[in-house]
Tab-separated table of C-alpha atoms in Angstrom:
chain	number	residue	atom	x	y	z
A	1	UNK	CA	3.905	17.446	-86.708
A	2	UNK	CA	7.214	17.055	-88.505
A	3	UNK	CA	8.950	19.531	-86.079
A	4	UNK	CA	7.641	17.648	-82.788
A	5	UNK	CA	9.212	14.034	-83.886
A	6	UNK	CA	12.540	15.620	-84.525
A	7	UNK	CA	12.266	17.185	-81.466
A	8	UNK	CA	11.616	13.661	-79.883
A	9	UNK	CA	14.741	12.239	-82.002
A	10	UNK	CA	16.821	15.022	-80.781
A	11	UNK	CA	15.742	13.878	-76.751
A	12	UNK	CA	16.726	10.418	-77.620
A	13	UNK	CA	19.949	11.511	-78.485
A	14	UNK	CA	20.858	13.599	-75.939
A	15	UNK	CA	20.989	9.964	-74.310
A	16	UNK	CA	24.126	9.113	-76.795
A	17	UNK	CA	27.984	9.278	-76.282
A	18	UNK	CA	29.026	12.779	-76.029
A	19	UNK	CA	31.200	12.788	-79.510
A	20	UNK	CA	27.714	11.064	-81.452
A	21	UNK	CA	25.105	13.492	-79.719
A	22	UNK	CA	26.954	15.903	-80.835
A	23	UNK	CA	27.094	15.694	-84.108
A	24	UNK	CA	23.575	14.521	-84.208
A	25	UNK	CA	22.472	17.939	-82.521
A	26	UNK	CA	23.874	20.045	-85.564
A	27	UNK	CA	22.475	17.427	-88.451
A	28	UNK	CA	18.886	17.406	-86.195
A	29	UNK	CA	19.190	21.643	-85.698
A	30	UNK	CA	19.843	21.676	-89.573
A	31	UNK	CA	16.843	19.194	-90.504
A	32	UNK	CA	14.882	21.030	-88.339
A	33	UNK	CA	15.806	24.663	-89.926
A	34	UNK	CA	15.596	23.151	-93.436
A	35	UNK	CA	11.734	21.967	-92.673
A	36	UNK	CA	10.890	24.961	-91.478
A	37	UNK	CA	12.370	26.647	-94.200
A	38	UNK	CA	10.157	24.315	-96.576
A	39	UNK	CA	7.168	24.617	-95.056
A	40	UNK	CA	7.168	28.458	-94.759
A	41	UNK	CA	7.720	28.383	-98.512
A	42	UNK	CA	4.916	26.260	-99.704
A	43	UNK	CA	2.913	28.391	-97.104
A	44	UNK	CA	4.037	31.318	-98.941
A	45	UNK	CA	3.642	30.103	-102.399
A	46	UNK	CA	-0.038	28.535	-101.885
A	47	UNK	CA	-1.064	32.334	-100.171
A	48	UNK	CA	0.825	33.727	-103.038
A	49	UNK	CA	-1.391	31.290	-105.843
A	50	UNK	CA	-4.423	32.163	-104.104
A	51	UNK	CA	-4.252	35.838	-104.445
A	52	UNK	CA	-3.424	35.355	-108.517
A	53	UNK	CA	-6.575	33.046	-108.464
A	54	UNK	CA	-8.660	35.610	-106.229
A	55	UNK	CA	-7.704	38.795	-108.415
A	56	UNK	CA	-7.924	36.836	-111.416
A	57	UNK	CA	-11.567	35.743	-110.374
A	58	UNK	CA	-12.562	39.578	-109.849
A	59	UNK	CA	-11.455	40.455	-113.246
């Protein structure tokens, strides 16, 4: 969800001044990375709690 509104920022400035858009094309291509960065994380950690809970439930 987060990922498709950047990507509708980033259209909307692709309608900017050259010297702006550009800039605004790295800092929205580094948002975008960080997100996905964050949300693979708290994928990984939640899977990650899960399996202690599951293992811990067989014991």
């Amino acid at each position: 969800m987060t990922l498709v509104a950047l990507k509708l920022l980033h259209k909307l400035y692709l309608r900017e001044s050259s010297i702006e858009n550009s800039f605004l094309f790295v800092l929205n291509q580094i948002i975008i990375i960080l997100v996905e960065n964050l949300l693979h994380w708290t994928v990984n950690r939640k899977q990650n709690y899960s399996i202690k809970v599951l293992k811990n439930f067989k014991n």
